[in-house]
XYZ file of C-alpha atoms in Angstrom:
293
model
C 95.965 114.430 119.979
C 99.343 113.420 121.418
C 102.282 115.526 120.292
C 106.031 114.959 120.403
C 107.710 114.549 123.794
C 110.980 116.179 122.767
C 112.947 112.973 122.305
C 113.324 111.683 118.762
C 112.815 107.924 118.327
C 114.138 106.339 115.143
C 115.026 102.727 114.563
C 115.040 101.892 118.241
C 117.407 104.766 119.057
C 116.493 107.816 121.105
C 117.956 111.275 120.463
C 117.616 113.630 123.382
C 116.382 117.201 122.955
C 119.198 119.450 121.823
C 121.201 116.672 120.194
C 122.101 116.645 116.485
C 122.031 113.728 114.042
C 123.458 113.458 110.552
C 121.505 111.798 107.755
C 124.021 110.845 105.071
C 122.801 110.781 101.473
C 123.364 107.671 99.347
C 121.606 107.887 96.004
C 121.096 104.756 93.937
C 120.440 106.849 90.851
C 122.517 107.251 87.685
C 121.794 110.973 87.439
C 122.064 112.508 90.918
C 122.728 116.250 90.768
C 125.616 115.935 93.228
C 127.544 112.732 92.516
C 126.363 112.042 88.943
C 125.749 108.379 89.666
C 128.829 107.594 91.759
C 126.778 105.347 94.054
C 124.359 103.943 91.494
C 126.160 100.601 91.382
C 125.190 98.251 94.211
C 128.732 97.656 95.475
C 129.709 101.310 95.266
C 126.621 102.276 97.240
C 127.364 99.690 99.945
C 130.912 100.988 100.210
C 129.590 104.515 100.600
C 127.239 103.429 103.386
C 130.168 101.849 105.223
C 132.189 105.033 104.754
C 129.554 107.425 106.099
C 128.765 105.102 109.002
C 132.447 105.108 109.932
C 132.432 108.907 109.698
C 129.701 109.072 112.319
C 126.425 109.387 110.405
C 123.584 108.026 112.533
C 121.161 107.794 109.606
C 121.614 106.888 105.951
C 119.046 108.155 103.447
C 118.706 105.934 100.387
C 117.117 107.363 97.264
C 116.057 105.600 94.077
C 114.732 108.597 92.146
C 116.417 111.959 91.718
C 114.317 114.933 92.752
C 114.727 116.938 89.554
C 112.962 116.254 86.265
C 114.568 113.592 84.116
C 114.052 110.110 82.749
C 110.945 108.349 84.002
C 111.517 106.059 86.964
C 108.621 103.661 87.408
C 107.558 102.075 90.676
C 109.198 98.860 89.497
C 112.438 100.714 88.759
C 112.451 102.349 92.175
C 111.757 99.042 93.892
C 114.645 97.423 92.031
C 117.023 100.181 93.125
C 116.042 100.258 96.786
C 114.541 97.099 98.278
C 117.418 94.638 97.914
C 119.845 97.389 98.810
C 118.011 98.264 102.034
C 118.105 94.586 103.012
C 121.863 94.478 102.374
C 122.465 97.634 104.420
C 120.381 96.269 107.280
C 122.376 93.044 107.270
C 125.721 94.842 107.181
C 124.844 97.639 109.628
C 122.269 96.406 112.150
C 122.487 99.565 114.288
C 122.358 102.119 111.480
C 119.072 103.978 111.034
C 117.894 103.423 107.473
C 115.776 106.082 105.772
C 114.385 105.824 102.263
C 113.634 108.911 100.207
C 110.361 108.093 98.448
C 106.894 109.508 97.983
C 105.318 106.226 96.780
C 103.462 103.985 99.194
C 104.339 100.829 97.240
C 108.019 101.560 97.694
C 107.538 102.571 101.323
C 105.845 99.277 102.117
C 108.532 97.189 100.426
C 111.516 98.981 101.976
C 109.995 98.830 105.451
C 109.611 95.086 105.033
C 113.284 94.988 104.002
C 114.401 96.855 107.136
C 113.904 100.603 106.673
C 113.188 102.614 109.825
C 112.177 105.963 108.354
C 110.327 107.148 105.237
C 111.558 110.492 103.950
C 108.533 111.827 102.078
C 110.324 114.575 100.164
C 107.201 115.556 98.225
C 104.942 116.487 101.087
C 102.171 113.902 101.059
C 101.817 113.561 97.285
C 100.800 109.961 98.006
C 98.631 110.110 101.145
C 98.927 106.338 101.584
C 102.606 106.668 102.508
C 101.738 107.849 106.025
C 99.492 104.816 106.429
C 102.399 102.584 105.439
C 104.629 104.236 108.046
C 101.976 103.625 110.685
C 101.513 99.990 109.652
C 105.221 99.234 109.983
C 105.977 101.386 113.018
C 108.317 103.495 110.918
C 109.140 107.166 111.246
C 108.074 109.754 108.692
C 109.478 113.051 107.421
C 106.739 115.598 106.627
C 107.901 118.197 104.121
C 106.708 121.495 102.700
C 106.703 121.752 98.914
C 103.844 124.186 98.358
C 101.783 122.974 95.424
C 104.718 121.299 93.672
C 104.220 117.859 92.174
C 106.966 115.248 92.448
C 110.005 115.874 90.273
C 109.036 119.372 89.157
C 110.951 122.620 89.474
C 109.383 125.776 90.934
C 108.234 128.404 88.447
C 107.223 131.868 89.671
C 106.015 130.344 92.940
C 104.683 132.845 95.486
C 103.641 132.764 99.147
C 102.142 135.446 101.378
C 104.527 134.124 104.043
C 106.539 131.023 103.173
C 107.426 130.284 106.812
C 103.821 130.392 107.934
C 102.830 128.196 104.988
C 105.561 125.704 105.832
C 104.452 125.501 109.459
C 100.770 124.994 108.669
C 101.532 122.370 106.038
C 104.115 120.294 107.890
C 102.338 120.380 111.229
C 99.139 119.354 109.458
C 100.913 116.405 107.827
C 102.453 115.407 111.163
C 99.129 115.561 112.988
C 97.474 113.495 110.265
C 100.246 110.902 110.553
C 99.732 110.681 114.321
C 96.013 110.189 113.770
C 96.848 107.252 111.493
C 99.079 105.651 114.115
C 102.602 106.961 113.488
C 104.385 107.469 116.814
C 104.580 111.227 117.496
C 108.240 110.946 118.536
C 109.110 109.351 115.180
C 107.956 112.290 113.059
C 110.057 115.128 111.687
C 109.079 118.246 109.800
C 111.195 119.643 106.957
C 110.967 123.108 105.348
C 112.379 121.488 102.182
C 114.783 124.124 100.920
C 114.537 124.613 97.128
C 111.485 122.346 96.796
C 108.619 124.511 95.555
C 110.628 127.600 96.462
C 112.932 130.226 95.038
C 116.183 131.262 96.682
C 114.612 134.085 98.705
C 112.057 131.652 100.130
C 114.798 129.237 101.214
C 116.790 132.029 102.820
C 113.742 133.247 104.725
C 113.026 129.744 106.001
C 116.599 129.420 107.204
C 116.455 132.813 108.907
C 113.133 131.982 110.575
C 113.734 128.303 111.265
C 113.235 128.904 114.986
C 109.540 129.370 114.236
C 109.320 125.815 112.895
C 111.332 124.548 115.864
C 108.875 126.295 118.194
C 106.072 123.990 116.992
C 107.675 121.237 119.077
C 108.111 118.854 116.144
C 111.748 117.891 115.465
C 113.041 119.731 112.406
C 115.098 118.124 109.642
C 116.937 120.313 107.139
C 118.282 119.251 103.770
C 120.687 122.043 102.868
C 123.524 120.184 101.261
C 124.838 121.848 98.083
C 121.381 123.156 97.205
C 120.705 125.721 94.472
C 119.776 128.418 96.996
C 123.345 128.232 98.294
C 124.844 128.447 94.824
C 122.640 131.361 93.764
C 123.224 133.281 96.993
C 126.972 133.111 96.462
C 126.952 134.243 92.847
C 125.977 131.186 90.858
C 128.452 128.690 92.263
C 128.397 125.220 90.697
C 127.487 122.227 92.846
C 131.082 121.325 93.615
C 131.814 124.741 95.154
C 128.883 125.051 97.579
C 130.307 123.368 100.676
C 131.269 126.553 102.541
C 127.834 128.087 102.020
C 126.178 124.808 102.995
C 128.116 124.695 106.255
C 127.214 128.302 107.050
C 123.524 127.460 106.608
C 124.056 124.317 108.688
C 125.493 126.303 111.589
C 122.604 128.793 111.517
C 120.038 125.997 111.381
C 121.689 124.114 114.239
C 121.821 127.235 116.394
C 118.101 127.750 115.814
C 117.266 124.220 116.855
C 117.192 121.894 113.840
C 117.785 118.294 114.926
C 118.629 116.255 111.814
C 120.900 117.341 108.957
C 120.698 115.587 105.590
C 124.172 115.908 104.109
C 126.632 114.742 101.484
C 129.723 115.843 103.435
C 129.551 113.990 106.740
C 132.925 114.877 108.274
C 132.579 118.615 107.678
C 128.961 118.639 108.823
C 129.866 116.813 112.036
C 132.597 119.336 112.817
C 130.165 122.224 112.366
C 127.539 120.574 114.558
C 130.086 119.728 117.263
C 131.301 123.333 117.260
C 127.779 124.700 117.528
C 126.987 122.297 120.370
C 130.155 123.331 122.223
C 129.305 127.021 121.875
C 125.768 126.303 123.076
C 127.231 124.455 126.047
C 125.639 121.084 125.282
C 128.942 119.437 124.318
C 132.315 119.592 126.026
C 135.430 120.421 123.987
C 137.449 117.366 122.997
C 140.580 118.971 124.476
C 141.090 121.860 126.902
C 144.836 122.102 127.470
C 145.330 125.628 126.160
C 146.656 127.848 128.942
C 147.400 124.837 131.172
C 150.736 123.700 129.741
């Protein structure tokens, strides 16, 4: 079976090994844990897409259902929130990579027809037909680790012998299955899925050992932004006070080789990634006049 070459191919764009990309979050939900529905309205969401694109996000991730438990969102509801919006984003931003956060194949099919390039399967293959949809449309796919968690459930006394090993076996298995169905191997990412099906210690271990997932050869995406594991680690901080901890986890993940960073705070995330790249030697400083004038 063919594996990844090292380059990441999404939406006609190629990201070389060692490069970082930001996936900006735009939720078309009235009850998002972070923005509490600030981008639920169609116009507000379009304005947010324009803002994050101007800030340098290469990818925008559009979600129609919040991850946590809450009011039921039917397939029809999710389609209404995402399909027309994806088409509008594609028309307004022809070069932007469009991802849609969904686990449902019906939604995946419709958004790909509307112009989506990537399906972010945040619930780890809960609908096995989603990978087939990605293959049919030539779209990319994010393969995540959620343990045994069902969509929109919170972890309760979840346990692993070794959460990192479990994450590797699961995500690599999902990626290999997707390749067997026809998804291009360079358009697949694996995601440890911090907080999903995990407690805080699990998420910290995965961050600490992220190099083991990177070593599989599959590009790694991390979704760290303002997560509960950050808040708990720092003493129970509310969502609005988790940026510093998020950026610390971002720097560690970048140093260990993660490639794509799903984030709410694009400017701050870009600065962290640029700094890490400069320290690694893969990016030149923007200015080097110190000591010369």
